[in-house]
GROMACS .gro file of C-alpha atoms in nm:
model
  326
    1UNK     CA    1   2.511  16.082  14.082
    2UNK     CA    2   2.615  16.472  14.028
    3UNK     CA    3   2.427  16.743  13.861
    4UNK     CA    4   2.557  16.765  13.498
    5UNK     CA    5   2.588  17.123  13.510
    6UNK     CA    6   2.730  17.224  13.892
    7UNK     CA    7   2.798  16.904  13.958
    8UNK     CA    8   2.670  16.929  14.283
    9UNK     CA    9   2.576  16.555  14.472
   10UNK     CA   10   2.198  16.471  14.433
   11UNK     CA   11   2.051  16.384  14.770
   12UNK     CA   12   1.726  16.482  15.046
   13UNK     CA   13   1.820  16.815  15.012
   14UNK     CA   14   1.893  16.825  14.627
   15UNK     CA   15   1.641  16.657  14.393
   16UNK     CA   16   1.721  16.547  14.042
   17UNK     CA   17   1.570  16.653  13.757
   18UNK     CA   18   1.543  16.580  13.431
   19UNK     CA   19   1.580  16.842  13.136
   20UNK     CA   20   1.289  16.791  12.872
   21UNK     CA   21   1.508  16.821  12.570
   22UNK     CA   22   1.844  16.676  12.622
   23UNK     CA   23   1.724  16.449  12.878
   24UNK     CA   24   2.006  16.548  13.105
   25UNK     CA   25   1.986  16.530  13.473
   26UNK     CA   26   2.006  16.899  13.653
   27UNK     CA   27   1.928  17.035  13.981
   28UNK     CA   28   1.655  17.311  14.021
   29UNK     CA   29   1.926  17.612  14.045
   30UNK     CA   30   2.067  17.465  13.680
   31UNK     CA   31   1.695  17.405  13.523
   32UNK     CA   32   1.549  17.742  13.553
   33UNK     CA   33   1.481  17.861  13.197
   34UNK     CA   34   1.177  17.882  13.025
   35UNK     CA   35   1.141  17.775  12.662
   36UNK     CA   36   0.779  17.769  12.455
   37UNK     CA   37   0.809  17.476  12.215
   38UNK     CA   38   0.493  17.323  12.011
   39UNK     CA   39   0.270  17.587  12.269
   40UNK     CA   40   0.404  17.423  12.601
   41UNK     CA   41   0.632  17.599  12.841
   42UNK     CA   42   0.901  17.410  12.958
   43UNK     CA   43   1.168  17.428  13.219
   44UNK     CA   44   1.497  17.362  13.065
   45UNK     CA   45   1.898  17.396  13.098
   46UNK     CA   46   2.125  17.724  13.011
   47UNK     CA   47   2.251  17.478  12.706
   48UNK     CA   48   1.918  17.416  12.551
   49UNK     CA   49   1.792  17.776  12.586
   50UNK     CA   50   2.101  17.900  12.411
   51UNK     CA   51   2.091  17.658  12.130
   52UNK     CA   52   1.688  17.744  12.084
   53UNK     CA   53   1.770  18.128  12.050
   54UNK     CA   54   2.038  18.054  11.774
   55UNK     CA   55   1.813  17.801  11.612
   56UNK     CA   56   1.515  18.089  11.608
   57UNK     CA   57   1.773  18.362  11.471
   58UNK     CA   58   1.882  18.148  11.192
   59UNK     CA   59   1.544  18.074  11.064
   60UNK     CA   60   1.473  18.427  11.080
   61UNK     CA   61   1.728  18.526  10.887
   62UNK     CA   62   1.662  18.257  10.648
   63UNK     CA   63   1.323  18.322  10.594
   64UNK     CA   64   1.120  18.234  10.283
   65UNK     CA   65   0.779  18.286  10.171
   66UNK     CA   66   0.527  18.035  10.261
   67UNK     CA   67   0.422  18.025   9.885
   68UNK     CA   68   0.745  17.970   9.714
   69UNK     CA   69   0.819  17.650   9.919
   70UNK     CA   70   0.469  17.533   9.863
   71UNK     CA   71   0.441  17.611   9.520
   72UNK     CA   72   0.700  17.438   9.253
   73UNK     CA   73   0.814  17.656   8.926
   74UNK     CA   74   0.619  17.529   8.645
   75UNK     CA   75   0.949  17.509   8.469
   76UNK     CA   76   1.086  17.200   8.634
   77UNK     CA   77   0.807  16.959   8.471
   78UNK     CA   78   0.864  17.093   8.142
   79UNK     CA   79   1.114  16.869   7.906
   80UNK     CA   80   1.209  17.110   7.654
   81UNK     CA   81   1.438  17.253   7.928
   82UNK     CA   82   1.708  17.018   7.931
   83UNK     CA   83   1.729  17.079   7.538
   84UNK     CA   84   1.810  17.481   7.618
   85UNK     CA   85   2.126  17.583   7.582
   86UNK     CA   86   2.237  17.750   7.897
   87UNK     CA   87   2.502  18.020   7.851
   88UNK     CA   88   2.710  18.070   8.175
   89UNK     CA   89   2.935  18.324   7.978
   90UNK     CA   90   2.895  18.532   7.696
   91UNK     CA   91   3.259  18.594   7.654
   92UNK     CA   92   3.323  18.229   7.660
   93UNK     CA   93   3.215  18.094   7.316
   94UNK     CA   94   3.420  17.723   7.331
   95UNK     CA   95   3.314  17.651   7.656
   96UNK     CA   96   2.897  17.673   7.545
   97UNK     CA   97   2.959  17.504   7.242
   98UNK     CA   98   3.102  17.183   7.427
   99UNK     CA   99   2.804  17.194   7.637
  100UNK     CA  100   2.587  17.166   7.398
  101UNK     CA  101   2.752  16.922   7.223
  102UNK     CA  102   2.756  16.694   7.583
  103UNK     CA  103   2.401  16.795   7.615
  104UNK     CA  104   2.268  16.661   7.322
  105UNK     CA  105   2.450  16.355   7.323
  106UNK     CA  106   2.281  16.285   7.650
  107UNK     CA  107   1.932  16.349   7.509
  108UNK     CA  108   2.005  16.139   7.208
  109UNK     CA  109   2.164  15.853   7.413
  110UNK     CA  110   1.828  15.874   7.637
  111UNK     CA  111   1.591  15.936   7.376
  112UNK     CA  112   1.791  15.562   7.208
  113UNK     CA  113   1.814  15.343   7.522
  114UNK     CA  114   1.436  15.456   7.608
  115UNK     CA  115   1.299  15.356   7.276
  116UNK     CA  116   1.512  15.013   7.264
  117UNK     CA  117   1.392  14.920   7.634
  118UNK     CA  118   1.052  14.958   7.521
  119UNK     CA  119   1.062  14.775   7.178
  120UNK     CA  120   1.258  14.472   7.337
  121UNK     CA  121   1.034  14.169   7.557
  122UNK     CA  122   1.143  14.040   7.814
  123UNK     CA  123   1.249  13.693   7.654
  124UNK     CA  124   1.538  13.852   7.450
  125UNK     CA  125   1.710  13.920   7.818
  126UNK     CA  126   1.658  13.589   7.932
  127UNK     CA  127   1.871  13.290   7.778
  128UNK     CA  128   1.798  12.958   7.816
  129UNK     CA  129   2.013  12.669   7.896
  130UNK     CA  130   2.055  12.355   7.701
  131UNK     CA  131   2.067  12.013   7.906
  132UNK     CA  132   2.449  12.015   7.765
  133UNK     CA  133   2.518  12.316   7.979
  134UNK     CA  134   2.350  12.185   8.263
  135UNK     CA  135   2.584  11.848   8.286
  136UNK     CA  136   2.841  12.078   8.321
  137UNK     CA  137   2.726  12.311   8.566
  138UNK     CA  138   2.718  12.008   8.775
  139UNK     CA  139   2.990  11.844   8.690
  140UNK     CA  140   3.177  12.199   8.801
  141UNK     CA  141   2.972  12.209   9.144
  142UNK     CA  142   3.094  11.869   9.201
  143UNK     CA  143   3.454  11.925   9.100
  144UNK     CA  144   3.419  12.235   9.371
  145UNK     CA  145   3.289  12.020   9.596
  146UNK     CA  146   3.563  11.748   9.584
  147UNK     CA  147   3.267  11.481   9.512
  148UNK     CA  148   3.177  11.201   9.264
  149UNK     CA  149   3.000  11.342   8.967
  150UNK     CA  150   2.676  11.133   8.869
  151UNK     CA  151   2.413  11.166   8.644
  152UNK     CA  152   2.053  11.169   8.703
  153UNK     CA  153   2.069  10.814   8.517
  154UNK     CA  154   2.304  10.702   8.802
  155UNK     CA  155   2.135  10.862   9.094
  156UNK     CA  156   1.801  10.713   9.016
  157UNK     CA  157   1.990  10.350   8.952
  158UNK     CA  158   2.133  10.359   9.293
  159UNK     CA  159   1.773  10.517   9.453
  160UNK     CA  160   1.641  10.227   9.323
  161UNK     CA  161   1.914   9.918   9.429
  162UNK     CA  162   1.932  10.114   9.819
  163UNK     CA  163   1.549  10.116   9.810
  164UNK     CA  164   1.407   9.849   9.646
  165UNK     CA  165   1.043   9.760   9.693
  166UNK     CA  166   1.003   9.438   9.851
  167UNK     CA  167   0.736   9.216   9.602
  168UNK     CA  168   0.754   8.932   9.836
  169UNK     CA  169   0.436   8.731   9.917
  170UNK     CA  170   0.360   8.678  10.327
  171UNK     CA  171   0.462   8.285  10.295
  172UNK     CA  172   0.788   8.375  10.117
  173UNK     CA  173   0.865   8.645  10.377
  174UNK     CA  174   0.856   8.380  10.660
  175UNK     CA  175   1.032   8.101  10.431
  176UNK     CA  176   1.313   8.341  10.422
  177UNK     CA  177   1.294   8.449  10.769
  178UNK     CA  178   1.277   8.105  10.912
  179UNK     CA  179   1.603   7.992  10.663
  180UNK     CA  180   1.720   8.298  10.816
  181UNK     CA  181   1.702   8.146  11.168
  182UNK     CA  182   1.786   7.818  11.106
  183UNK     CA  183   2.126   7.955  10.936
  184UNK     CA  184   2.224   8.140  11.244
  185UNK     CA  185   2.128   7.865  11.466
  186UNK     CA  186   2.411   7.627  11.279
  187UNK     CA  187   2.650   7.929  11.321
  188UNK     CA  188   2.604   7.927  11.701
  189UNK     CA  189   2.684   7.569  11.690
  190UNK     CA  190   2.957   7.579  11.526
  191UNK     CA  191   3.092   7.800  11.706
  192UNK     CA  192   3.042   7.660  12.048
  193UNK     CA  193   3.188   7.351  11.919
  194UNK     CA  194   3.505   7.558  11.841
  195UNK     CA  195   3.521   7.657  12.176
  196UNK     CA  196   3.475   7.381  12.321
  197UNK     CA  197   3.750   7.205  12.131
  198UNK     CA  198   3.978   7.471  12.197
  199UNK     CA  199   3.891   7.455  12.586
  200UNK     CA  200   3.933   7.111  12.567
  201UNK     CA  201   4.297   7.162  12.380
  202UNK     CA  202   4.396   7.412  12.664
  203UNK     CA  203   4.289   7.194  12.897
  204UNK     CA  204   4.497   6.843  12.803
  205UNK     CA  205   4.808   7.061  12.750
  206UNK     CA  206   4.779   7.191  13.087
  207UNK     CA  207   4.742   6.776  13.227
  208UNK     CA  208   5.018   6.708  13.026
  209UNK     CA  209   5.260   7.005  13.169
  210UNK     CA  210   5.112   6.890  13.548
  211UNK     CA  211   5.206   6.530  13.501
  212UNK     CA  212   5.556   6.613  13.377
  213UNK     CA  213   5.656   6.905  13.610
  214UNK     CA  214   5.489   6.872  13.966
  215UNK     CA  215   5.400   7.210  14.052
  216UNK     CA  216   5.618   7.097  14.402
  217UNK     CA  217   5.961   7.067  14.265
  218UNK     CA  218   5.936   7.426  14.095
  219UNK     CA  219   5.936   7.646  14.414
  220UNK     CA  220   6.214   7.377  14.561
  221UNK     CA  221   6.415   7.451  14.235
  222UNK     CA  222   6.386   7.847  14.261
  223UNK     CA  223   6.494   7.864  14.647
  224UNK     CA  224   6.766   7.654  14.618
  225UNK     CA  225   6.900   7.869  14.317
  226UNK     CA  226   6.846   8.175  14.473
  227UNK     CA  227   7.027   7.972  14.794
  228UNK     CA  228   7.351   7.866  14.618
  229UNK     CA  229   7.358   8.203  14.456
  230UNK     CA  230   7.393   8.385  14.736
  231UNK     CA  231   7.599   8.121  14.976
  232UNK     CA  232   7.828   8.101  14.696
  233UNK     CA  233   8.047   8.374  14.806
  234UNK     CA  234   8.438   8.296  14.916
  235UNK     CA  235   8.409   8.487  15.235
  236UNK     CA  236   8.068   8.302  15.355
  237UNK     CA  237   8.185   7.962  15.248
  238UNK     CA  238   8.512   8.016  15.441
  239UNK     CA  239   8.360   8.084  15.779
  240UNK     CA  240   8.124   7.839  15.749
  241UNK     CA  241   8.396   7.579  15.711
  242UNK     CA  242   8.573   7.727  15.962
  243UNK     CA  243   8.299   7.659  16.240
  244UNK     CA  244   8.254   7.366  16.087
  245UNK     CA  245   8.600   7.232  16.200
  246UNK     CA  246   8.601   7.421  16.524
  247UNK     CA  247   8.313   7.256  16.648
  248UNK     CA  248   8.398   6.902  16.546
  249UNK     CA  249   8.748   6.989  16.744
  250UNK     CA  250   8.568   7.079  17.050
  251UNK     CA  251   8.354   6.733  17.019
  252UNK     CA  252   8.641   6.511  17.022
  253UNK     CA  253   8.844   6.733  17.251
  254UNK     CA  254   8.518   6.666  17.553
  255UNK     CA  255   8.543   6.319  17.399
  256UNK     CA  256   8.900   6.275  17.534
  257UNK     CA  257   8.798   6.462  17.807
  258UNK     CA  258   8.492   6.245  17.972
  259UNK     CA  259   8.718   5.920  17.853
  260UNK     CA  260   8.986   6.011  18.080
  261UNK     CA  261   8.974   5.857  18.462
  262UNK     CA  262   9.161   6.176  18.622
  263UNK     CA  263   9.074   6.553  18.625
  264UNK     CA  264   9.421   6.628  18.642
  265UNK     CA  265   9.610   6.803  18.403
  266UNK     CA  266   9.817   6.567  18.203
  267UNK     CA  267  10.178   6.531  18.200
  268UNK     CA  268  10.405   6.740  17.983
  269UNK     CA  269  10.480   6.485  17.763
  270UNK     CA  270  10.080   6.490  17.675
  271UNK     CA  271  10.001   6.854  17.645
  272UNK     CA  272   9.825   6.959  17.372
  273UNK     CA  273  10.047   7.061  17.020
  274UNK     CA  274  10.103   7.453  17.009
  275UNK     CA  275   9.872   7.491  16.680
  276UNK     CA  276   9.622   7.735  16.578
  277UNK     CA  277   9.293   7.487  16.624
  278UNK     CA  278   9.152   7.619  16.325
  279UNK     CA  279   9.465   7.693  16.068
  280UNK     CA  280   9.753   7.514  16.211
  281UNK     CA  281   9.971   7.819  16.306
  282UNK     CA  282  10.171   7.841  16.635
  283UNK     CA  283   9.914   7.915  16.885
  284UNK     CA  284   9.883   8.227  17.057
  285UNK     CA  285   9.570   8.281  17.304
  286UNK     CA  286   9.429   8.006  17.479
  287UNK     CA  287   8.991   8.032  17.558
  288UNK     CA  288   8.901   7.892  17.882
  289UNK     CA  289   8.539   7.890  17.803
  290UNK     CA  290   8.628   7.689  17.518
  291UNK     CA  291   8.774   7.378  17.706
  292UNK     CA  292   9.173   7.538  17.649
  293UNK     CA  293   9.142   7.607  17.262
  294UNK     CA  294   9.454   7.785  17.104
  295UNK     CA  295   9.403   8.035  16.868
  296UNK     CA  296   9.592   8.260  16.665
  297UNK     CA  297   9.526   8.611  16.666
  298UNK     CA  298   9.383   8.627  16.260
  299UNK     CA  299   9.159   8.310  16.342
  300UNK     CA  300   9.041   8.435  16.699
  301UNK     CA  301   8.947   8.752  16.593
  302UNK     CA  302   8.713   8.659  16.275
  303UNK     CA  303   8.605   8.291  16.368
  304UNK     CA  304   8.563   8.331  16.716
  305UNK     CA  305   8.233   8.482  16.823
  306UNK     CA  306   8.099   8.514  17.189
  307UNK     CA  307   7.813   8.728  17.319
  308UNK     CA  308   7.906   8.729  17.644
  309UNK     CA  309   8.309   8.837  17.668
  310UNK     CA  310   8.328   8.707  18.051
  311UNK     CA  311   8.245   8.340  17.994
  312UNK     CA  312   8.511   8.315  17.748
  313UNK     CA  313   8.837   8.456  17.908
  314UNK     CA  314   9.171   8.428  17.727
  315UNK     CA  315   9.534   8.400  17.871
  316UNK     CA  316   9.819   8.423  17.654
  317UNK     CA  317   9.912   8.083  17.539
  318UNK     CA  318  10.313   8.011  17.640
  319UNK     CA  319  10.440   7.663  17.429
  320UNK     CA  320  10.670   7.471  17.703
  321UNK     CA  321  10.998   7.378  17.646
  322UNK     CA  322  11.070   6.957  17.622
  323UNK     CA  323  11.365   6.841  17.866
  324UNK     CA  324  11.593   6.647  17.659
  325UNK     CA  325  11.638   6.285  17.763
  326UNK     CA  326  12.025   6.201  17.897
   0.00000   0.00000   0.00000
C-alpha cells in the first residue's frame, strides 16, 4: 500500500497514517498541517487544509447576524399577506392585475375546499358495498384466477360432505370395522383362487406341449437344418461324392489285389483300363501311394489330397498299345 499523496511504499521505515478528516492514508512528510476544528488541533493533509481555508473565507464573506437567523419576521405568520397585492412593476399595469386575479382565486378556492373538508364526516367518503357487489368481486378474482367460482352456500356444502362428523356409537364403529375385515378377507380369497387357477392353466398347457413335442427332438431338428443348409452347396456335395467313389475304388482294387495268388504284374491283356478313376477320362498320372490309381489332371488336382507329397509319388501314366491277333 502507497501513500495517497507521494505515493511513496509504506514499510519499517515509512509508517502509515491516517488523515482525521478524509480518512486517507498519508505518510508523516504528506500529514504535516495543522487545522483547529471543534477546539482540537489536528494533523491533517495539504487537501483538507486547503478546502478548510476556502470553507472559512466563504462564511466570512457570507456572514449574517446572529439575530436575524434566530429571530423570524413577524410578517410570515400573518395571513392577510397572501391577500396583498404585490406590485413587481409600476409600469406594468396588465401584468398586476392578472396576479391578482390568480391570487384571489387561490384564496377563494382554499378558503372553499377548507370549509367543505370540515363540514363533511367521514362516512360521506366511505361507500359501502352491497352483498350484490361482493358476488361479483369474486366471481372476477376467480375468473383472474382461472378457478371454479362458488358461493359461500357451496363452500360450506362441500366443508361439510369432506368433513362430516362421525355420530356413530362405539358398537356400530366395530360392526362396521369388523364387516370391513371380513369383506377384504373374501377379496384375498378370491383372488388367490384366481391365481391359482391360472397357475394351474399355465401349468396343464405346458404338460400338454411336453407330451406332444419332446423337448429331445427340437435341438435334433435345429442342427440338422442348420446341417443340410450349409452341406447343401454344389461344390461341397461334389467332393464329397467324389471321395466317396475314390475310396470304394481303392477297396475293391486291394480286394483284387489280396485275392490274387502272384505279386506279379499281370499280363497285358489284364492291365488296368486307361480311365480317369474318378470321372472316366483317359488317364493321365498314375499315384503309387495309391495302389497305381490313374488320374486326370482336373480330378488329381482338386480330389486328390495328401499331406505328405513323398508317400504319394506320381509317374506319367503311358496307355499301351494291344498287338493285333494274326
Amino acid at each position: 500500500m502507497a501513500c495517497t499523496g507521494c505515493a511513496k511504499q509504506f514499510g519499517f521505515f515509512t509508517k502509515e497514517h491516517g488523515c482525521p478528516v478524509c480518512k486517507f492514508s498519508f505518510c508523516t512528510g504528506c500529514l504535516k498541517h495543522k487545522l483547529v476544528r471543534e477546539g482540537k488541533k489536528l494533523t491533517v493533509c495539504l487537501r483538507c487544509s486547503k478546502l478548510s481555508v476556502v470553507t472559512n473565507d466563504d462564511f466570512r464573506q457570507h456572514d449574517v447576524p446572529q439575530a436575524v437567523l434566530v429571530k423570524p419576521s413577524p410578517g410570515l405568520h400573518n395571513d392577510s399577506v397572501a391577500k396583498v397585492p404585490i406590485i413587481t412593476s409600476a409600469t406594468d399595469e396588465s401584468q398586476t392585475n392578472e396576479d391578482e386575479t390568480i391570487r384571489s382565486r387561490l384564496a377563494t378556492l382554499k378558503t372553499v375546499t377548507e370549509d367543505d373538508g370540515a363540514s363533511a364526516g367521514p362516512s360521506q367518503h366511505t361507500t359501502s358495498l352491497g352483498p350484490q357487489d361482493t358476488i361479483d368481486i369474486e366471481k372476477r378474482l376467480a375468473a383472474l384466477k382461472g378457478t371454479e367460482y362458488k358461493d359461500a352456500a357451496m363452500r360450506k356444502a362441500a366443508a361439510q360432505r369432506f368433513m362430516a362428523p362421525d355420530h356413530r356409537t362405539e358398537q356400530q364403529k366395530v360392526q362396521d370395522l369388523i364387516g370391513q375385515y371380513v369383506a377384504e378377507s373374501k377379496l384375498d380369497e378370491v383372488t388367490e383362487s384366481r391365481t391359482t387357477e391360472q397357475d394351474e392353466e399355465i401349468v396343464r398347457r405346458l404338460n400338454a406341449l411336453k407330451e406332444i413335442v419332446p423337448p429331445k427332438e427340437v435341438p435334433a431338428r435345429s442342427d440338422d437344418s442348420d446341417s443340410d443348409t450349409d452341406s447343401m452347396k454344389d461344390e461341397k456335395l461334389a467332393r464329397k461324392l467324389a471321395e466317396q467313389y475314390a475310396e470304394e475304388a481303392k477297396i475293391h482294387r486291394r480286394a483284387r489285389m489280396d485275392s490274387s495268388s502272384s505279386e506279379s504284374l499281370p499280363d497285358d491283356t489284364e492291365d488296368p483300363l486307361p480311365w480317369c478313376t474318378i470321372c472316366n477320362e483317359d488317364a493321365v498320372l498314375q499315384c503309387k501311394g495309391c495302389d497305381g490309381d490313374l488320374y486326370c489332371t482336373s480330378c488329381y488336382d482338386e480330389f486328390h489330397y495328401d499331406d505328405n507329397r513323398g508317400e504319394h509319388p506320381t509317374v506319367p501314366f503311358r496307355k499301351k498299345r494291344q498287338v493285333k491277333a494274326k
